Amino acid sequence: MSQRREPDISSISGLEHWKNEETELPETYIVIKIIPSIHEKALQWFAGKIRGKKSDGGGELVAILQPRTNADEEFTFHISATKIKLLEVAEEIELVKPYSKGNPREFSVAELDEFLADGKTIDDLLTLSDKQTIVLHELENIRAANYEKHIPGYSLYKLYENQAIIPFAQNRELISKMYPLHDQEELKKLAASWYMPRFFKQPIDDIKNYFGESIALYFAFLEYYTLALAVPAVLGLIGCIFSETVPFFCVFNVIWVTLFLEFWRRKSNEFAYKWGTIAMSSMDEPRPGFKGVMGVDAVTGKVCPQSPRFMTYVKMYAVSLPIVIVCMILAFYLMLVSFWAEDYVKQMEEPNDYLIMVPSIVYTILVLVISIYFRHLATYLTEWENHRTQSQFERHRVTKLVLFEFVNNFLSLFYIAFVMRDIDMLRSQLQTMLIISQGINNFQEVFLPLGMNFYSKQSQKTTTAGGDEKTSENGGSFPLLNIPQLQSDDPRIKQAQKEGSMEEYQDTFDDYLELYIQFGYVFLFSSVYPIAAVWALLNNVMEIRADAYKVCKLFRRPFIRKVKDIGAWQRSFEVLGGLSILTNCGVLYLSPDIRKRFPDYSDVQLLIVFMCLEQLLLGVRYLLHIAISDKPEWVRVALARKSYESKQALKFERSQRNKKILYRFRTVQ
Amino acid sequence: MSQRREPDISSISGLEHWKNEETELPETYIVIKIIPSIHEKALQWFAGKIRGKKSDGGGELVAILQPRTNADEEFTFHISATKIKLLEVAEEIELVKPYSKGNPREFSVAELDEFLADGKTIDDLLTLSDKQTIVLHELENIRAANYEKHIPGYSLYKLYENQAIIPFAQNRELISKMYPLHDQEELKKLAASWYMPRFFKQPIDDIKNYFGESIALYFAFLEYYTLALAVPAVLGLIGCIFSETVPFFCVFNVIWVTLFLEFWRRKSNEFAYKWGTIAMSSMDEPRPGFKGVMGVDAVTGKVCPQSPRFMTYVKMYAVSLPIVIVCMILAFYLMLVSFWAEDYVKQMEEPNDYLIMVPSIVYTILVLVISIYFRHLATYLTEWENHRTQSQFERHRVTKLVLFEFVNNFLSLFYIAFVMRDIDMLRSQLQTMLIISQGINNFQEVFLPLGMNFYSKQSQKTTTAGGDEKTSENGGSFPLLNIPQLQSDDPRIKQAQKEGSMEEYQDTFDDYLELYIQFGYVFLFSSVYPIAAVWALLNNVMEIRADAYKVCKLFRRPFIRKVKDIGAWQRSFEVLGGLSILTNCGVLYLSPDIRKRFPDYSDVQLLIVFMCLEQLLLGVRYLLHIAISDKPEWVRVALARKSYESKQALKFERSQRNKKILYRFRTVQ
């Protein structure tokens, strides 16, 4: 289809210099690695599907095979696309681009000239990340035709009609890796303006352009949170000088946490508006993994997989929720057992300093192991729930994980505070966790991968030196038909090799989780240990740099994920904020200072006073939530204008269809 | 302008039988009564403005004067409009009408044929209420021209440019009344299907067509609430048989209240979608009372009054809020004084049964008087805050009133429950209030106006019989130029007279307030007096009929108010639902039954148990709130489809503008 377009392409403005793309080798956007042991038929079939026609479920992409050096090496495809294809898909996925007049808007081929104002070329218009996103979209939408019942050569790998075959092949581990390539020049520019010179302000828009909305929003949140932490940190330092500041921190923190989260939501909506993701909804195009019979979409009228939403609800509430709750109870029980074991060891006849540490060490290791299994379980369950969009999938997966991590990370604090009622132990526990765990985290995040990276480079050098075999031009043991091959001296082979051996950046989950746990440590019991905010602030100033370095240098380039907000994390932080009212008031009630200060009050009276304080703070939180609007005024106006314009256009379109009547009226006027 | 259109009108389908409207006297849509003592110049000016050109701020309406019988009678204008004007404004205000294909949509003149499918005429299309709404819209948009500095003859009644003059004249009491006329035939049909035969199911859509969205939504809410009450009522009855049901009712009611309010919101959004009001927002056309300099609207690009939103916020939070809080504190203090006075009287040497009642009677009267003044204050403040739309205005006015009424109606219960801790007194107070106050209310609402109506009819007959003066055809003491007059035997004169003497239906505030107070009595302390739901249910079954009768028979026809939800009431009921968790748990803790049942528990332990119960219930409420979506799936799909269609239309419109490029591409394909 794209072939038939070529002849006249030069007449389209901005396309002139693309003319000779048939002769030149096109740029590599995505690299796909297929296991060396793959069946010949399957390999041939994959290559065919990637290059095949859309009407047969193909991707209409350019696939070039990299020559192999030996039979144990993976088959490596370099995936590219024709320029026309890129433009076509850019319109289809509604890529938001700067427009000659006014705000950025969804790209449309018909308006190409408007998007190419000021002497821009198409290469300026579509960044490398855009092209990678487009190619990924097409790869993920390569689907099985109705006559393809299984992957050729693998009769057990059954296919249903219109199944997305790339995610399926990844799942079955036929495709071992799929990743976009870095743009070293861009990356250098980005890195220079990001983690090197400035103190706080990150180039969020550039990050978004290179790494996509999801990662950019994480860094924006981290920055916002770090800046906001400055206030409690300063107050925490001042608080060290004065005594009896507990009630003040209790009230202050509740208000600060509420304001911080409400204003972040506004800020996040500002980004979402600027990036054109604010209108994303659960009705959007389904994600590749969404299962369902093909049907006409109720919103767009296009044909895509359909599955009733209530089945997802049934699965969520009747199966997943009980399973998660059971897991949480087990994790809670495990925590109790570790406390009991510690008590038991302490009460032994000859308490041994090392023996005392055994229960908590065993507990820590067990939690780590169980967490890994639970992640698999949560991913599996969420996949099985069959959510329509990637955002829904992420939200429900993160919700499950957060619930479980909540038990692992915070319940022991609750136990110490309200069952053991040992405020000093609580304080020391907080201190240890904050300082040590953050230290370990930063080490894990930066130095460990750095070291591993260095080690793997070393070993790579050795292998390259040792086994400099002759490359076999025909792609290995069997001949592949019709697939062009790269020259064996093409620099892209080295780049693909190098980046392929880097670690994969999973998603932002671990980064957010780290902040979430920190947030909990700082604010759940802030009245006990107000200086916590200072440690958190110091950590985060480093964290910004560490995370930025990590994502730029240590990981394979991640695919872009479009998001409109931080998803389940917003609510998770809010729930933590709500709980902090309860815990801070509870600690206030238990704190011996308060009892000394009000010796005339009975226990019941004190409890009632703190209950009233808690209710009052809950009320204040609710009022702030109501009074602060979700979106800044200018975003609301801009959205209203857009919807007004669309409505007018719809009216206009309809009136065009009824021109005859309109004409009659016009003559009357 | 509308005059120039007449000649060709017959060529437009459906307009044929409207041809002879110049010769016939047009239907009366709205009646305006102007005080008899008005200055001649002002009267002439009003008549001129109503009939004047839009470009001079006029209404382009038809105004016919009713002949006066004596010089003390008011000047009565019958306001009508040409058919073209009606259609024109119907499009402007985006009246939602049934469409030949698919869902109802905004009326547009260009698509007239589509709206007139199935042999409909224009009179079928626009109901009398539609026409009245249209005429009211035009009346409210009659504005002062820049050269009109004050109302002629009243140099003190200054005008600013583009001020809406009809609301201003009403405010200055030059216009004494303005009301639409009933449609007796329609009304009879509506009444027959409404309050006469059926048990519960009301014809909500017909009510909406006749009385508008605001009133229809009130009745829909009343019906929904009454149906939902059946569950707690049945449980309350069963609860009488068993003892110690208090904890059960505490938990049950919290869940019931939450579910009821969440599902009502869904239901309300369904109505709003069907009625085409769901997209109403604070960016809509400003209400007539909105003050501001004329400017280009950021959303629509039309010229209308503009005033920065932050000024409204400043006024609200810096002035109105403190004033309302002071009033609430005063009302609270008044309540305390009445309790103290009662205590004082009780402790006198010879307690007198009548004397004991004095404080509470004085308090009740004082509260009534103060409430009236507070309503004026709240209306004045909200007007001064200068909200842009009618819905915003209503919401902030209702919020103020509800806060004040909350103190008056519920704080005494809190005082009895938690300060006096007298559960028996609380129960008897609840019983008295529910049974007596509801009885009084129903009496006030139906029988009083019924009697007054009867009395006024009687006295009317006497005056008509006594003073049968000759009607003066020239409209009273001075001649009015260019204003056509009704025949003195026109039946509309009698109808306008009769309906003018009926009481005015203010708004739904009193009706909602009654439900709100009832809701509070039933659920705030439901664990103490679970049978309350039975009384409320019985009352509401009567209330539906009483309110329906009232609005159909006893009141002047109200103007239609478009709303998309029940406004501030949703939140008010939700807050009450939230508070009911606190109060019910508090009562549980105080109830002697519980103490008897758990004699081993110390006071502190009991309190902690109930605190935990409260927190748990708050958590359950939050989870239910998250899990239940605001809008039913089908509404969300329909809205998404509409927005998708509009977006496509906008794209199409833009691509039309870029036809050249499009053409080039098409040739390439």
Short mmCIF file of N, CA, C and O in Angstrom, two decimals, chain B residues 29-32 46-47 49-51 54 57-63 77-80 85 89 131-144 163-168 170 175 177-180 288 559:
data_model
loop_
_atom_site.label_atom_id
_atom_site.label_comp_id
_atom_site.label_asym_id
_atom_site.label_seq_id
_atom_site.Cartn_x
_atom_site.Cartn_y
_atom_site.Cartn_z
N TYR B 29 -47.22 34.24 26.20
CA TYR B 29 -46.29 33.31 26.84
C TYR B 29 -45.97 33.74 28.26
O TYR B 29 -45.92 32.94 29.17
N ILE B 30 -45.72 35.04 28.42
CA ILE B 30 -45.35 35.54 29.75
C ILE B 30 -46.15 36.80 30.03
O ILE B 30 -46.40 37.60 29.12
N VAL B 31 -46.53 36.95 31.29
CA VAL B 31 -47.25 38.14 31.71
C VAL B 31 -46.33 38.98 32.59
O VAL B 31 -45.66 38.44 33.47
N ILE B 32 -46.27 40.29 32.28
CA ILE B 32 -45.47 41.19 33.11
C ILE B 32 -46.40 42.23 33.70
O ILE B 32 -47.17 42.86 32.98
N PHE B 46 -40.07 50.85 28.74
CA PHE B 46 -40.10 49.39 28.88
C PHE B 46 -40.73 48.75 27.64
O PHE B 46 -40.18 47.81 27.05
N ALA B 47 -41.90 49.30 27.26
CA ALA B 47 -42.60 48.74 26.10
C ALA B 47 -41.70 48.82 24.87
O ALA B 47 -41.60 47.88 24.07
N LYS B 49 -38.38 48.96 24.80
CA LYS B 49 -37.24 48.05 24.90
C LYS B 49 -37.66 46.61 24.57
O LYS B 49 -36.94 45.90 23.85
N ILE B 50 -38.81 46.21 25.07
CA ILE B 50 -39.25 44.83 24.83
C ILE B 50 -39.43 44.57 23.33
O ILE B 50 -39.08 43.53 22.81
N ARG B 51 -39.94 45.60 22.63
CA ARG B 51 -40.21 45.44 21.21
C ARG B 51 -39.02 45.87 20.35
O ARG B 51 -38.99 45.60 19.15
N LYS B 54 -32.56 44.19 18.61
CA LYS B 54 -31.48 43.54 19.36
C LYS B 54 -30.23 44.42 19.42
O LYS B 54 -29.57 44.51 20.44
N GLY B 57 -30.17 46.71 22.15
CA GLY B 57 -30.39 46.06 23.45
C GLY B 57 -31.83 45.62 23.64
O GLY B 57 -32.20 45.21 24.75
N GLY B 58 -32.64 45.70 22.59
CA GLY B 58 -34.06 45.34 22.72
C GLY B 58 -34.28 43.84 22.69
O GLY B 58 -33.35 43.05 22.50
N GLY B 59 -35.56 43.45 22.88
CA GLY B 59 -35.89 42.03 22.97
C GLY B 59 -36.49 41.46 21.70
O GLY B 59 -36.62 40.25 21.58
N GLU B 60 -36.91 42.35 20.77
CA GLU B 60 -37.55 41.89 19.53
C GLU B 60 -38.75 40.99 19.81
O GLU B 60 -38.97 40.00 19.12
N LEU B 61 -39.50 41.32 20.86
CA LEU B 61 -40.64 40.49 21.23
C LEU B 61 -41.94 41.23 20.93
O LEU B 61 -41.94 42.41 20.61
N VAL B 62 -43.03 40.50 21.04
CA VAL B 62 -44.35 41.10 20.86
C VAL B 62 -44.89 41.44 22.24
O VAL B 62 -44.91 40.59 23.12
N ALA B 63 -45.31 42.69 22.46
CA ALA B 63 -45.86 43.08 23.76
C ALA B 63 -47.25 43.66 23.54
O ALA B 63 -47.42 44.58 22.74
N PHE B 77 -48.63 43.59 30.76
CA PHE B 77 -48.21 43.28 29.40
C PHE B 77 -48.31 41.79 29.15
O PHE B 77 -47.88 40.98 29.99
N HIS B 78 -48.86 41.42 27.99
CA HIS B 78 -48.79 40.03 27.56
C HIS B 78 -47.66 39.94 26.54
O HIS B 78 -47.70 40.63 25.52
N ILE B 79 -46.68 39.09 26.83
CA ILE B 79 -45.50 39.03 25.96
C ILE B 79 -45.57 37.79 25.08
O ILE B 79 -45.84 36.68 25.55
N SER B 80 -45.35 37.99 23.80
CA SER B 80 -45.32 36.88 22.86
C SER B 80 -44.11 37.05 21.93
O SER B 80 -43.29 37.96 22.14
N LYS B 85 -38.55 34.11 15.51
CA LYS B 85 -37.78 34.47 16.70
C LYS B 85 -37.63 33.26 17.62
O LYS B 85 -36.54 32.98 18.14
N VAL B 89 -34.02 31.64 18.64
CA VAL B 89 -33.50 31.57 20.01
C VAL B 89 -33.37 30.13 20.47
O VAL B 89 -32.46 29.79 21.23
N LYS B 131 -41.38 27.62 24.65
CA LYS B 131 -41.60 29.00 24.18
C LYS B 131 -41.44 29.98 25.33
O LYS B 131 -40.88 31.06 25.17
N GLN B 132 -41.96 29.60 26.49
CA GLN B 132 -41.83 30.49 27.65
C GLN B 132 -40.37 30.66 28.04
O GLN B 132 -39.92 31.76 28.37
N THR B 133 -39.61 29.56 27.97
CA THR B 133 -38.18 29.64 28.29
C THR B 133 -37.47 30.57 27.32
O THR B 133 -36.64 31.40 27.72
N ILE B 134 -37.84 30.43 26.04
CA ILE B 134 -37.22 31.26 25.01
C ILE B 134 -37.52 32.74 25.24
O ILE B 134 -36.63 33.59 25.21
N VAL B 135 -38.80 33.03 25.51
CA VAL B 135 -39.20 34.43 25.70
C VAL B 135 -38.53 34.99 26.96
O VAL B 135 -38.04 36.12 26.98
N LEU B 136 -38.47 34.16 28.02
CA LEU B 136 -37.81 34.62 29.24
C LEU B 136 -36.34 34.94 28.96
O LEU B 136 -35.81 35.96 29.41
N HIS B 137 -35.69 34.07 28.18
CA HIS B 137 -34.28 34.29 27.84
C HIS B 137 -34.11 35.63 27.16
O HIS B 137 -33.18 36.39 27.46
N GLU B 138 -35.02 35.93 26.24
CA GLU B 138 -34.91 37.20 25.52
C GLU B 138 -35.21 38.38 26.44
O GLU B 138 -34.56 39.42 26.36
N LEU B 139 -36.21 38.22 27.31
CA LEU B 139 -36.53 39.30 28.25
C LEU B 139 -35.34 39.59 29.15
O LEU B 139 -34.98 40.75 29.39
N GLU B 140 -34.72 38.53 29.64
CA GLU B 140 -33.60 38.71 30.57
C GLU B 140 -32.38 39.29 29.86
O GLU B 140 -31.47 39.78 30.51
N ASN B 141 -32.37 39.20 28.53
CA ASN B 141 -31.23 39.74 27.81
C ASN B 141 -31.51 41.10 27.17
O ASN B 141 -30.74 41.55 26.32
N ILE B 142 -32.61 41.71 27.57
CA ILE B 142 -32.82 43.11 27.17
C ILE B 142 -31.83 43.94 27.99
O ILE B 142 -31.82 43.87 29.21
N ARG B 143 -30.99 44.69 27.29
CA ARG B 143 -29.90 45.36 28.00
C ARG B 143 -29.89 46.86 27.72
O ARG B 143 -30.38 47.31 26.69
N ALA B 144 -29.36 47.59 28.66
CA ALA B 144 -29.29 49.05 28.51
C ALA B 144 -28.25 49.39 27.43
O ALA B 144 -27.16 48.84 27.43
N GLN B 163 -26.43 46.56 31.14
CA GLN B 163 -27.11 45.99 32.29
C GLN B 163 -28.41 45.34 31.82
O GLN B 163 -29.11 45.87 30.96
N ALA B 164 -28.71 44.17 32.39
CA ALA B 164 -29.99 43.53 32.09
C ALA B 164 -31.08 44.31 32.81
O ALA B 164 -31.06 44.41 34.04
N ILE B 165 -32.00 44.91 32.04
CA ILE B 165 -32.89 45.88 32.70
C ILE B 165 -34.11 45.23 33.37
O ILE B 165 -34.62 45.76 34.34
N ILE B 166 -34.55 44.06 32.90
CA ILE B 166 -35.74 43.46 33.52
C ILE B 166 -35.44 43.01 34.96
O ILE B 166 -36.19 43.39 35.88
N PRO B 167 -34.35 42.27 35.19
CA PRO B 167 -34.04 41.93 36.59
C PRO B 167 -33.85 43.19 37.45
O PRO B 167 -34.24 43.21 38.61
N PHE B 168 -33.27 44.22 36.85
CA PHE B 168 -33.04 45.46 37.60
C PHE B 168 -34.38 46.10 38.01
O PHE B 168 -34.57 46.51 39.16
N GLN B 170 -37.20 44.58 38.34
CA GLN B 170 -37.84 43.73 39.34
C GLN B 170 -37.27 44.04 40.71
O GLN B 170 -37.97 44.15 41.70
N ILE B 175 -41.31 46.54 38.23
CA ILE B 175 -42.05 45.38 37.76
C ILE B 175 -42.43 44.58 39.00
O ILE B 175 -41.57 44.17 39.77
N LYS B 177 -44.59 41.79 39.08
CA LYS B 177 -44.69 40.35 38.85
C LYS B 177 -44.33 40.03 37.42
O LYS B 177 -44.57 40.83 36.51
N MET B 178 -43.79 38.84 37.24
CA MET B 178 -43.54 38.35 35.89
C MET B 178 -43.71 36.85 35.95
O MET B 178 -43.04 36.19 36.74
N TYR B 179 -44.64 36.32 35.17
CA TYR B 179 -44.87 34.87 35.26
C TYR B 179 -45.40 34.32 33.95
O TYR B 179 -46.07 35.02 33.19
N PRO B 180 -45.07 33.05 33.68
CA PRO B 180 -45.62 32.39 32.49
C PRO B 180 -47.03 31.89 32.82
O PRO B 180 -47.38 31.75 33.99
N PRO B 288 -28.25 36.63 33.88
CA PRO B 288 -28.50 38.06 33.67
C PRO B 288 -27.90 38.94 34.76
O PRO B 288 -27.45 40.04 34.49
N PHE B 559 -41.01 29.52 36.28
CA PHE B 559 -40.15 29.47 35.10
C PHE B 559 -39.29 28.20 35.15
O PHE B 559 -38.98 27.70 36.23
#
